Coordinates of C-alpha atoms (C1' of nucleotides) in Angstrom, one line a residue:
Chain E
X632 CA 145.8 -14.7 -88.4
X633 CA 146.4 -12.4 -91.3
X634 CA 144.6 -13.3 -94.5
X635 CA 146.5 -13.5 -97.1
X636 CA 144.7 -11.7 -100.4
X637 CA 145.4 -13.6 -103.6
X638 CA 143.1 -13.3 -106.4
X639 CA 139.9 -12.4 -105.1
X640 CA 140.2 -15.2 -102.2
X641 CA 141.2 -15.0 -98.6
X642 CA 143.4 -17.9 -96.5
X643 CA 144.0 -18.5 -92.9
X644 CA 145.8 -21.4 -91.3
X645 CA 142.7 -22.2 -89.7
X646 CA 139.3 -22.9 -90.8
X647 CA 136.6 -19.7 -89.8
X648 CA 133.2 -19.7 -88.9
X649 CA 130.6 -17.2 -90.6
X650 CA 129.0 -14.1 -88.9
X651 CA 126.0 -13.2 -89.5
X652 CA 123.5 -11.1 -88.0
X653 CA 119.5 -11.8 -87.5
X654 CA 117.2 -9.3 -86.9
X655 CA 113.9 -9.3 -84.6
X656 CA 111.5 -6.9 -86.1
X657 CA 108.3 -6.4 -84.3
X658 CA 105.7 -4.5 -85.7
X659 CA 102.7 -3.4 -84.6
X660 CA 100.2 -2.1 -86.8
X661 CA 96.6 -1.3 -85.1
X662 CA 96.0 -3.6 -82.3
X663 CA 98.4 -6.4 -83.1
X664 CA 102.0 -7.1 -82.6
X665 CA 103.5 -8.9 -85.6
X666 CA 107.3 -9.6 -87.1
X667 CA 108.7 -9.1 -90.0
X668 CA 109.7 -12.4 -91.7
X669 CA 111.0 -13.2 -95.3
X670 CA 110.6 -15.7 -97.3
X671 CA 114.0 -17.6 -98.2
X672 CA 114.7 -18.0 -102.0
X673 CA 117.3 -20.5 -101.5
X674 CA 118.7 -23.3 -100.1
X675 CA 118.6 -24.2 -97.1
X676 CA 115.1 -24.4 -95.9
X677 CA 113.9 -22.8 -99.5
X678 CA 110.4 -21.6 -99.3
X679 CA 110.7 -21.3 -95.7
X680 CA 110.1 -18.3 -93.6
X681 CA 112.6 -16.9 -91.7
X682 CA 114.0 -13.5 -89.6
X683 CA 115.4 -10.8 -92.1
X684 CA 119.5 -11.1 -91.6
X685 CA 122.7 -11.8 -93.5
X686 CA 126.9 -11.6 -92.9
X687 CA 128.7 -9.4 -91.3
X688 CA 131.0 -7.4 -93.3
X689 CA 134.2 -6.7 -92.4
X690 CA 133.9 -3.1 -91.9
X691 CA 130.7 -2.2 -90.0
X692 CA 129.6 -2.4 -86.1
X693 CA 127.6 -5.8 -85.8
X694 CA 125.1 -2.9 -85.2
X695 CA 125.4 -1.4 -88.2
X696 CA 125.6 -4.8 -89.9
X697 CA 121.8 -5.2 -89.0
X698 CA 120.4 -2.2 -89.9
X699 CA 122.2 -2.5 -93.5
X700 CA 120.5 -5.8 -94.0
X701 CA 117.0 -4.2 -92.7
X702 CA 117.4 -1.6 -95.1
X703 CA 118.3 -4.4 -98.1
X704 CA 115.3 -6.4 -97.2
X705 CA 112.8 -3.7 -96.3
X706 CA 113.1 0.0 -97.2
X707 CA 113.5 1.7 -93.8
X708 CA 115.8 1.6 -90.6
X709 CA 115.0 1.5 -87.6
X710 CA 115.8 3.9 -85.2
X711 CA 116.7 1.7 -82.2
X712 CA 118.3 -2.0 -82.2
X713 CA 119.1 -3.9 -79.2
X714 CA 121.4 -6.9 -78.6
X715 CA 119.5 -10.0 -77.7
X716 CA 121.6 -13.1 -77.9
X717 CA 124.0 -14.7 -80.1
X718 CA 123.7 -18.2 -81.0
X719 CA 126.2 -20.6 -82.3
X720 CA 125.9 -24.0 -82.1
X721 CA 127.6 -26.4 -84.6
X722 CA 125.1 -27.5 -86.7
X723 CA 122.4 -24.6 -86.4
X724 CA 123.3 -23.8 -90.4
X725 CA 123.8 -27.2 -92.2
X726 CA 125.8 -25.1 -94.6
X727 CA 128.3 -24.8 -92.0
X728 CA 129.6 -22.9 -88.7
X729 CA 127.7 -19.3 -88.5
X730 CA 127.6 -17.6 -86.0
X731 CA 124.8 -15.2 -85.3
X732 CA 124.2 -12.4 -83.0
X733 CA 120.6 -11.2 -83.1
X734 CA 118.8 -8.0 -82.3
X735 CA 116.0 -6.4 -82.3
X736 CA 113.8 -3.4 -82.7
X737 CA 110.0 -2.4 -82.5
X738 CA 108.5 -0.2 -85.3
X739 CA 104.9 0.7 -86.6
X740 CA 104.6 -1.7 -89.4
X741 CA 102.9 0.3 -91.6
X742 CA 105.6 2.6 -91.8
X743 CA 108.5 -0.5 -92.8
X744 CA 107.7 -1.0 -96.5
X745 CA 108.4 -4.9 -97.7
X746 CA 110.6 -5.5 -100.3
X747 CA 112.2 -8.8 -102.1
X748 CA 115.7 -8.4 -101.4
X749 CA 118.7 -10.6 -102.3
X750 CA 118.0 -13.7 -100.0
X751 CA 114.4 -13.7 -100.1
X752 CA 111.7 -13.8 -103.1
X753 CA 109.1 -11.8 -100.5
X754 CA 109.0 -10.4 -97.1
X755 CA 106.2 -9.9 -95.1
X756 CA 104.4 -9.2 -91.6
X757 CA 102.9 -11.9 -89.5
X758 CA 101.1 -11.2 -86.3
X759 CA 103.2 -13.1 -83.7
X760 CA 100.1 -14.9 -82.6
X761 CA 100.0 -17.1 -86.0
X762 CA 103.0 -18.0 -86.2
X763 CA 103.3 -22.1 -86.1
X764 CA 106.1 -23.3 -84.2
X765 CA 108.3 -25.7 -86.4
X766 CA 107.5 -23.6 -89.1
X767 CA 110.3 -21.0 -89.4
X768 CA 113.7 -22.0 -91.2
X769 CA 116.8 -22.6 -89.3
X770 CA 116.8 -22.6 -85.1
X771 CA 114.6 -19.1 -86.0
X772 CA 111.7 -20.6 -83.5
X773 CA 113.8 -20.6 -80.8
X774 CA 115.4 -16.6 -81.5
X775 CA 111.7 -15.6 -81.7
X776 CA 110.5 -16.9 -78.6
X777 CA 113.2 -15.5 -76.7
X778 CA 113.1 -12.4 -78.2
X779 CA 109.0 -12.2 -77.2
X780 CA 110.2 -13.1 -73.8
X781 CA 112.2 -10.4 -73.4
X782 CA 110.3 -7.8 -75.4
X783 CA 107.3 -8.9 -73.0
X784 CA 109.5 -8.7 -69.8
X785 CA 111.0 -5.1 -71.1
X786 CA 107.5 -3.7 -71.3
X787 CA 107.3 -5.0 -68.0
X788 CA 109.8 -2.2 -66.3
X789 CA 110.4 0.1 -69.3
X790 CA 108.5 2.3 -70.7
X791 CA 108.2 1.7 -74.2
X792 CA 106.3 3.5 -77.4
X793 CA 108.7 6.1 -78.6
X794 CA 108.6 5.4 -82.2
X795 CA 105.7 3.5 -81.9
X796 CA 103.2 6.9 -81.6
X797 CA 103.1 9.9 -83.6
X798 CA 105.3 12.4 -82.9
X799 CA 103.2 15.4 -82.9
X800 CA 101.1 13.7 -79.5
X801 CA 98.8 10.8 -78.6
X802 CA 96.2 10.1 -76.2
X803 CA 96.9 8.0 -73.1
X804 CA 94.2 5.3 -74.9
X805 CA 96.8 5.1 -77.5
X806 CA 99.6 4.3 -75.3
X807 CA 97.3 1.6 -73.4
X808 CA 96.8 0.0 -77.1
X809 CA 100.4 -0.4 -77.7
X810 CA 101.0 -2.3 -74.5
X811 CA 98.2 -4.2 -74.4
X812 CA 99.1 -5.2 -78.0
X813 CA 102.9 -5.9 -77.0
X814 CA 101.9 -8.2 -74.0
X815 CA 98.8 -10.0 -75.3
X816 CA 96.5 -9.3 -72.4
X817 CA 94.0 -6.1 -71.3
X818 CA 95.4 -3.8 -68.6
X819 CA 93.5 -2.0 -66.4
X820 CA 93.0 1.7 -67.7
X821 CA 93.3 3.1 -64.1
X822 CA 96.2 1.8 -63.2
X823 CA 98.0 1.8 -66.4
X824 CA 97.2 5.7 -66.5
X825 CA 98.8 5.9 -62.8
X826 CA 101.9 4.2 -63.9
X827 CA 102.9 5.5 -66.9
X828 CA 102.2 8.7 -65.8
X829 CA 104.4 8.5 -62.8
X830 CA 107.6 8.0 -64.8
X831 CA 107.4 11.4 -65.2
X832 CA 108.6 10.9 -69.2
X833 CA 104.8 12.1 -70.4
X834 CA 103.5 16.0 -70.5
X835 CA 100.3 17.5 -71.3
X836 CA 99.5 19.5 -74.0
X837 CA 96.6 22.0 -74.6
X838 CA 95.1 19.8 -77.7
X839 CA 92.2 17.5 -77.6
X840 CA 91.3 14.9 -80.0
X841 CA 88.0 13.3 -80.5
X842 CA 87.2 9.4 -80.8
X843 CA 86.1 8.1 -84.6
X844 CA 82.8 7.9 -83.3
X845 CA 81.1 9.2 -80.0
X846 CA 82.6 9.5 -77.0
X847 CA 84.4 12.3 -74.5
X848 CA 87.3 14.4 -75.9
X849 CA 90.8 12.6 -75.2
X850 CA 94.0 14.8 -74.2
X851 CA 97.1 14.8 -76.0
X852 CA 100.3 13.8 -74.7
X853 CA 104.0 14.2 -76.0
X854 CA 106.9 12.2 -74.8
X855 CA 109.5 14.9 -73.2
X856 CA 112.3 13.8 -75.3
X857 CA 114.7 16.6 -73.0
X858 CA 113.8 13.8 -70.2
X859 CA 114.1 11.2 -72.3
X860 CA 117.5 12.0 -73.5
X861 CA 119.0 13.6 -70.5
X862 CA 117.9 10.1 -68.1
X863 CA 119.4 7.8 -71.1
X864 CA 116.3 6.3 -70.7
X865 CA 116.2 3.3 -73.8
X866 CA 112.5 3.6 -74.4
X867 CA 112.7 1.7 -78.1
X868 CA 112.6 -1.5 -77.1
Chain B
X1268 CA 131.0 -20.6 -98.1
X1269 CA 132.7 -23.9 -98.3
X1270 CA 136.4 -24.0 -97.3
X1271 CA 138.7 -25.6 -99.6
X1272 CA 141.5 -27.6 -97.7
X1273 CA 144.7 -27.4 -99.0
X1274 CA 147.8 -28.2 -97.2
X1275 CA 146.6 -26.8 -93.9
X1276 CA 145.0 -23.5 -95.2
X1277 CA 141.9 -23.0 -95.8
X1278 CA 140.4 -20.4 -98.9
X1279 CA 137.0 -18.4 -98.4
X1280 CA 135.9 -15.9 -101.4
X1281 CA 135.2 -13.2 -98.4
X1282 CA 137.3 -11.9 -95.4
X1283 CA 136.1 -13.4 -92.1
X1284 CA 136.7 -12.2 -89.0
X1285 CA 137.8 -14.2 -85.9
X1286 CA 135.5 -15.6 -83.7
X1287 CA 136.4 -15.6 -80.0
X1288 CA 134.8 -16.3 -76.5
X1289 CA 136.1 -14.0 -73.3
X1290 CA 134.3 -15.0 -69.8
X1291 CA 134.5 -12.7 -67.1
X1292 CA 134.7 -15.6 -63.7
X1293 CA 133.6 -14.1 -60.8
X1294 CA 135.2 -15.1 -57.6
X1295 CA 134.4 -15.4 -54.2
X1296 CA 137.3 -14.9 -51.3
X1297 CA 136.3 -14.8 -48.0
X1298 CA 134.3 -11.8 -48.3
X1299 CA 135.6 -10.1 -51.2
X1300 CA 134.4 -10.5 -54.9
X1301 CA 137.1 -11.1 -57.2
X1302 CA 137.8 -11.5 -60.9
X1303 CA 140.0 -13.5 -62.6
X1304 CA 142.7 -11.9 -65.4
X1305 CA 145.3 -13.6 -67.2
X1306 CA 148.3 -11.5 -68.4
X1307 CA 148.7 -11.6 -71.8
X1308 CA 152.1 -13.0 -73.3
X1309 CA 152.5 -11.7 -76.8
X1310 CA 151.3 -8.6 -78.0
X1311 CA 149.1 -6.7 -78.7
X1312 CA 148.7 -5.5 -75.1
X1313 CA 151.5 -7.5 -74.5
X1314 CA 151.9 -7.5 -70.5
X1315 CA 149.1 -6.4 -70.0
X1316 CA 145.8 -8.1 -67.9
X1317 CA 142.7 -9.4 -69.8
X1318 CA 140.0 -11.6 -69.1
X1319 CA 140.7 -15.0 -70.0
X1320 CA 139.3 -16.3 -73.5
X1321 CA 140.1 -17.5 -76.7
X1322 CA 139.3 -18.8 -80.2
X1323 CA 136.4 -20.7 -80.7
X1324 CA 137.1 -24.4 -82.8
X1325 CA 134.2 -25.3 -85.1
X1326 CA 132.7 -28.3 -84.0
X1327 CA 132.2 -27.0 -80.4
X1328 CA 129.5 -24.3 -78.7
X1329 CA 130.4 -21.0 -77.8
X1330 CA 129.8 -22.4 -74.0
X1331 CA 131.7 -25.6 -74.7
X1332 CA 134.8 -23.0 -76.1
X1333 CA 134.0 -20.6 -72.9
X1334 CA 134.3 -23.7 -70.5
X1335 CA 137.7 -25.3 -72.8
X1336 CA 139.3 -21.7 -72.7
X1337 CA 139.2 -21.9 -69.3
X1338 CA 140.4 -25.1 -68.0
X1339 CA 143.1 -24.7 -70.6
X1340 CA 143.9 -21.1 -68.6
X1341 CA 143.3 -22.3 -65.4
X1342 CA 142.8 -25.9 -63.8
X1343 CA 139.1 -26.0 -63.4
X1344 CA 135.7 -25.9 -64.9
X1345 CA 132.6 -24.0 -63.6
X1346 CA 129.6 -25.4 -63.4
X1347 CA 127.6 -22.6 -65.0
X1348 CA 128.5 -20.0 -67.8
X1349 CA 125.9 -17.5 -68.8
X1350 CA 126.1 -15.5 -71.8
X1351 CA 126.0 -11.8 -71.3
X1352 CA 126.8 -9.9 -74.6
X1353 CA 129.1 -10.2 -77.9
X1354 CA 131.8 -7.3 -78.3
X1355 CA 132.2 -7.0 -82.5
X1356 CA 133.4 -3.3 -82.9
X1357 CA 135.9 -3.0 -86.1
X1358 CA 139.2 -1.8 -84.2
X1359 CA 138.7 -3.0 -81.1
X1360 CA 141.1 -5.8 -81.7
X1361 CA 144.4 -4.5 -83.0
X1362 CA 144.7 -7.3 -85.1
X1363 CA 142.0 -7.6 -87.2
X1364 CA 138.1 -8.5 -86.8
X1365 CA 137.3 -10.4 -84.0
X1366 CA 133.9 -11.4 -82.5
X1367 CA 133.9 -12.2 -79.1
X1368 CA 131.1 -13.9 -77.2
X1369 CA 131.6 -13.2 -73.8
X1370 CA 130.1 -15.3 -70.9
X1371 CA 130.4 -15.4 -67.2
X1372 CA 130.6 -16.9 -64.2
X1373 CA 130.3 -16.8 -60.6
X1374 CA 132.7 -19.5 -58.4
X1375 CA 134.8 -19.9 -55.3
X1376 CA 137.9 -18.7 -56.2
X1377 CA 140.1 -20.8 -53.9
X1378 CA 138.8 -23.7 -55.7
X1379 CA 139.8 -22.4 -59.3
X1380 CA 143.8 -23.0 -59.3
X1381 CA 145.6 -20.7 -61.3
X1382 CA 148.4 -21.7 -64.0
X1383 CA 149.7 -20.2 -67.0
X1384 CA 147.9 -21.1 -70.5
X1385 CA 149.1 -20.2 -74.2
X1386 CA 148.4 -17.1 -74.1
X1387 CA 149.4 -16.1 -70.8
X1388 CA 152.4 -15.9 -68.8
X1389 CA 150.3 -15.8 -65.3
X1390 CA 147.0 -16.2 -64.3
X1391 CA 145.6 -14.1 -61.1
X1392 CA 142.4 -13.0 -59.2
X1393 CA 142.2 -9.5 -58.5
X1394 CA 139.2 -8.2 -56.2
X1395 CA 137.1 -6.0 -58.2
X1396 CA 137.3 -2.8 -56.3
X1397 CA 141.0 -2.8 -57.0
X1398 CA 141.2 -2.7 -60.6
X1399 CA 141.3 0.7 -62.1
X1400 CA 139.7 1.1 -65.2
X1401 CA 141.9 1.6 -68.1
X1402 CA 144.3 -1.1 -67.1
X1403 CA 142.9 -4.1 -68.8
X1404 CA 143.7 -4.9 -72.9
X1405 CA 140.9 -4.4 -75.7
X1406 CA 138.0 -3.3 -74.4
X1407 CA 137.9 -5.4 -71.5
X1408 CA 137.5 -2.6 -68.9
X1409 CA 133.9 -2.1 -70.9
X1410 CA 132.7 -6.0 -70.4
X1411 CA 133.9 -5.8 -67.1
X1412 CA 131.6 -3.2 -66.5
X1413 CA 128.4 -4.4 -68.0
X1414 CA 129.3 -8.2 -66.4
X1415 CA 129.6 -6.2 -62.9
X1416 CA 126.2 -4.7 -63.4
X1417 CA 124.4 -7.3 -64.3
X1418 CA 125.7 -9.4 -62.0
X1419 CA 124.8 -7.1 -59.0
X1420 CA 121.1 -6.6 -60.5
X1421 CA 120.7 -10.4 -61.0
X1422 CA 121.8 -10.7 -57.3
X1423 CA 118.5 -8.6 -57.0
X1424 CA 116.0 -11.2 -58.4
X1425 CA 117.7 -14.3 -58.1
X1426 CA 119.0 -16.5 -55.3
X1427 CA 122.9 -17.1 -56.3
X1428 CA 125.0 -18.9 -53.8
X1429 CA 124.7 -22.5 -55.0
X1430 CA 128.3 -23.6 -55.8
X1431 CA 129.3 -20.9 -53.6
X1432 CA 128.8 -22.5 -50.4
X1433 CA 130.0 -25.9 -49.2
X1434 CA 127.6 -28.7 -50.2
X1435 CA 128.0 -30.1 -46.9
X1436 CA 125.9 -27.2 -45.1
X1437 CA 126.5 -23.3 -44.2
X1438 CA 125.3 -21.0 -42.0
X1439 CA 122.8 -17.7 -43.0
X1440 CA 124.9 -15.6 -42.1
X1441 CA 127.6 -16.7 -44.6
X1442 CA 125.3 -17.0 -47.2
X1443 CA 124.3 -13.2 -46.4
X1444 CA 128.5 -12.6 -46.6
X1445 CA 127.7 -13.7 -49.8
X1446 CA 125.6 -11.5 -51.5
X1447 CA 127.0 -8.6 -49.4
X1448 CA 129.9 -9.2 -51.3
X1449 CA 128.6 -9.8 -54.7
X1450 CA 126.3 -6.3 -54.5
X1451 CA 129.1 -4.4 -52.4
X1452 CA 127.1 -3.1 -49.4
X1453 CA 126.2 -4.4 -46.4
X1454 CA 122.4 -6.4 -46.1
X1455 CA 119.8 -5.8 -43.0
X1456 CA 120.2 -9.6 -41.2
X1457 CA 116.8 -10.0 -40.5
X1458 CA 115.5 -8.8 -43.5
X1459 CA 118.1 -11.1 -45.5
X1460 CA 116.9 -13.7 -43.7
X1461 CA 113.1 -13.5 -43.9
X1462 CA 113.7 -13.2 -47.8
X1463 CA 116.2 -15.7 -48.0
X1464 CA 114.0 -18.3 -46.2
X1465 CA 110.7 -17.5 -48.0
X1466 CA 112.2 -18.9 -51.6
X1467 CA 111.8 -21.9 -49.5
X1468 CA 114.8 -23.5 -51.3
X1469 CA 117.0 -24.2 -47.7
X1470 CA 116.4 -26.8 -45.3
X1471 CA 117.2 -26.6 -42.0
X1472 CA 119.8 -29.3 -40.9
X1473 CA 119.9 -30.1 -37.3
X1474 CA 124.0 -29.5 -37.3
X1475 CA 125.2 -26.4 -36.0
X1476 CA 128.1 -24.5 -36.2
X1477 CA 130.4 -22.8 -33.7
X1478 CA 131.5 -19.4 -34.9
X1479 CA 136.0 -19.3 -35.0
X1480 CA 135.7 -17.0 -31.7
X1481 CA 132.9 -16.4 -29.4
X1482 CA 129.5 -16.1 -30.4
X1483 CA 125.9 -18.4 -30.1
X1484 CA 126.3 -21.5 -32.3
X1485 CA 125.1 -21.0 -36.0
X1486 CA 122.7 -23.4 -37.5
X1487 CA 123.6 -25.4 -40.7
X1488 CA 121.3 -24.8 -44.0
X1489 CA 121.5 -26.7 -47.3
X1490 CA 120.1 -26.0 -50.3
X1491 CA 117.1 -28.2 -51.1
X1492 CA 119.1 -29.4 -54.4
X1493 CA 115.3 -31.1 -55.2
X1494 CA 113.4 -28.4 -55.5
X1495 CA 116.4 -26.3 -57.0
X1496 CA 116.5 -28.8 -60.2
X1497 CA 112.2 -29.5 -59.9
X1498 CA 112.1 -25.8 -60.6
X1499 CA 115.0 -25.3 -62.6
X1500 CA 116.6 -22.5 -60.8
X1501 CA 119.4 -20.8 -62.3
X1502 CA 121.3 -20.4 -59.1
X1503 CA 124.2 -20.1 -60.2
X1504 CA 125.1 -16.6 -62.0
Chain A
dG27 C1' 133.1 -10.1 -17.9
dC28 C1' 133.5 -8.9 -22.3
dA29 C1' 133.8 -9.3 -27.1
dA30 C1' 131.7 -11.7 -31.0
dA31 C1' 128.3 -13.7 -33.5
dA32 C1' 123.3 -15.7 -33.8
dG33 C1' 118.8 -15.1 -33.6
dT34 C1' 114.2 -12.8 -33.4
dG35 C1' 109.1 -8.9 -34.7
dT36 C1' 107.0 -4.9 -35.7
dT37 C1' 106.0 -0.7 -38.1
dA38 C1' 105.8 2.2 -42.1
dC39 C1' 106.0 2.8 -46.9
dT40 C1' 105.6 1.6 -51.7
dC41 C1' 103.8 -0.8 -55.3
dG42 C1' 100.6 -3.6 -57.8
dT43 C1' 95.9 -4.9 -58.4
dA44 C1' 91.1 -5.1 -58.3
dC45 C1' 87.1 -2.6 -59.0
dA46 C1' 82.4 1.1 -60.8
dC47 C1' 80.7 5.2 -62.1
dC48 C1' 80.0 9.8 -64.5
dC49 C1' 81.0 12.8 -68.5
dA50 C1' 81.2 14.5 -73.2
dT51 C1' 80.2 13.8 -77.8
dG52 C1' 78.5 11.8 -82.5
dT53 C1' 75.0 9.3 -84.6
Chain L
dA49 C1' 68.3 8.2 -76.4
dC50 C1' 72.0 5.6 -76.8
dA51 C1' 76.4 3.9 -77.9
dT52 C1' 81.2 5.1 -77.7
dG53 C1' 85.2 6.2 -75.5
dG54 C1' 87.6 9.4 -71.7
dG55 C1' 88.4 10.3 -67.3
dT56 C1' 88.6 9.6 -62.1
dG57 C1' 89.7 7.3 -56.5
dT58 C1' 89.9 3.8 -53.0
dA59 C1' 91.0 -0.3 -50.5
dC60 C1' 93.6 -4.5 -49.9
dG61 C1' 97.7 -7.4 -50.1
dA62 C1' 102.6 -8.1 -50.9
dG63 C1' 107.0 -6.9 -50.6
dT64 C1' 110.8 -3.9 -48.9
dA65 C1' 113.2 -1.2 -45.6
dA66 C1' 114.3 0.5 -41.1
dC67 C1' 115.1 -0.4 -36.6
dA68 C1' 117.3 -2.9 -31.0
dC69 C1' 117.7 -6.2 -27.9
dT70 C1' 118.7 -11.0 -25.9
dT71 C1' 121.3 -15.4 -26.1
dT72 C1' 125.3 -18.2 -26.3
dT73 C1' 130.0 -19.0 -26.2
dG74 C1' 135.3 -18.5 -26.5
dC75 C1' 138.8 -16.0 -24.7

DNA sequence: GCAAAAGTGTTACTCGTACACCCATGT
DNA sequence: ACATGGGTGTACGAGTAACACTTTTGC
């Protein structure tokens, strides 16, 4: 149970798995959802593309854990992870036992800046939609899917796009966009307008902004964060 | 990354922290829920009650560990273990880092035998209204909690009762005293039944049953195992 | 005969969804 | 003028929730 410290190495009477952490970043940047994947610069699966993650150190929340390895592999943090599912099965890692508890976040992708970081020669965003399956290292497939699943599902009763819109306000065609973006199909602008609107989380404010080109004057909205706060109301993810 | 066997120890170049599984089994007892606790033998928390768990051994799942830890602390196995959330806060075991994977489970709780494992000196269900919270070791009070909750909003979506009931048959109205136990308020009969009946997942049997003291004869339902497996129904939790 | 449990329909409300037109502006 | 995008209301169906009485039977 205790490790025993001598020179640099650690010993238990039993043998221990590895923790690690994998991270779910979705990104959207315009009109398209991606993820943020790296590209592994060794062994196992070399070459391969895989979801930004690493151990666990000894010291830090499994929480903390995965924003430290987002901010090693990309330059930012994210302000909001949540817990998906931790996998574990013997043989996931032909290097050996890890466990690995994965989370995720949504982010403007523009905003996360790629880096090369220790594990990986290059990291980069790929729009969910072109992403083979088979092709990612690991059981990394699978953590995607289910992470879509319930990102897609989330949208579904949760208002999401805090820290997906611009702080200083947005118009309600912006909001559409992100939805639409995060669950792959059109919504209706009517009845997406009605909705969101009724959650009570939006207000009004006295600015206008006009389209690129042509078209009416759109009104601006600002999340009320006091709400937001105040109802606990998870509105990252 | 590779341990080094040498006379029963094995050597890592990092600290690793212990990886453990807890389960929170949900019991059903005539009509109360209950959960099941195991009072721990050695310190820390020594005395105390805890949900039942364990370490996991490397060449087994997390669910295969979940399901060993708990035949080894009581007599049975359940025949369905979800995963609800991993608990990896630095400090909240006293004796170093550990990782614990917590599942759960929903069963019959006269059907699980109790008996005392390694770790525990006594193993007891406890309804859940009746445990107060800052009783139970670690942070088990918190996974209580969150298990509770998302076992009542599961209850919400789901049909759970299979496993529950006897295979040979029941009537609606136990299956009602069912789910008016798992979500803790009392259910509109007609309305429970309506809903109940429109999953379309009971047959009708042409037993019936006579109540213990007066009252009209109850009819005899089964669950329509086909259809449950056809459409791969998680029925259980 | 009375207490206990089974069984049975209707109404109101909420929520989701489908659907079409006019308005303001830039080019 | 026309293309672009913003903004608005209604009707239908599904699901949920509230509500009371009759029937059968054991005691």
């Amino acid at each position: 149970m205790k490790p025993s410290k001598k020179q640099h190495s650690y010993t238990y009477p039993f043998p221990k798995a590895d923790n690690t952490v994998d991270i779910v970043v979705f990104g959207l940047r315009d009109a398209t959802l991606e993820v943020l994947l790296v590209r592994r610069r060794d062994d196992p699966y070399k070459g391969q593309w895989a979801l930004p993650g690493g151990f666990v150190n000894m010291d830090e929340t499994l929480e903390q854990a995965a924003q430290r390895e987002l901010r090693e592999e990309t330059s930012a943090e994210v302000s909001h992870l949540e817990q998906l599912y931790t996998f574990g099965d013997p043989g996931r890692d032909p290097r050996g036992r890890v466990i690995s508890v994965v989370y995720m976040a949504l982010v403007r992708s523009p905003e996360i800046a790629t880096k090369a970081g220790d594990d990986a020669v290059e990291t980069r965003w790929f729009p969910v939609e072109n992403i083979q399956i088979g092709t990612l290292a690991f059981d990394h497939d699978k953590i995607l899917d289910l992470a879509l699943t319930r990102l897609r599902s989330k949208a579904r009763w949760q208002p999401l796009g805090v820290g997906l819109l611009p702080e200083e306000g947005f118009t309600l065609s912006e909001l559409q966009t992100v939805y639409e973006s995060i669950l792959g199909r059109p919504l209706d602008k009517r009845n997406f307008r009605r909705k969101v609107l009724s959650f009570g989380l939006l207000y009004l404010t006295r600015q206008t902004r006009h389209p690129k080109e042509g078209g009416h004057q759109a009104r601006v909205y600002k999340f009320d964060q006091g709400r937001l706060t105040r109802e606990g109301i998870d509105f990252e993810v």
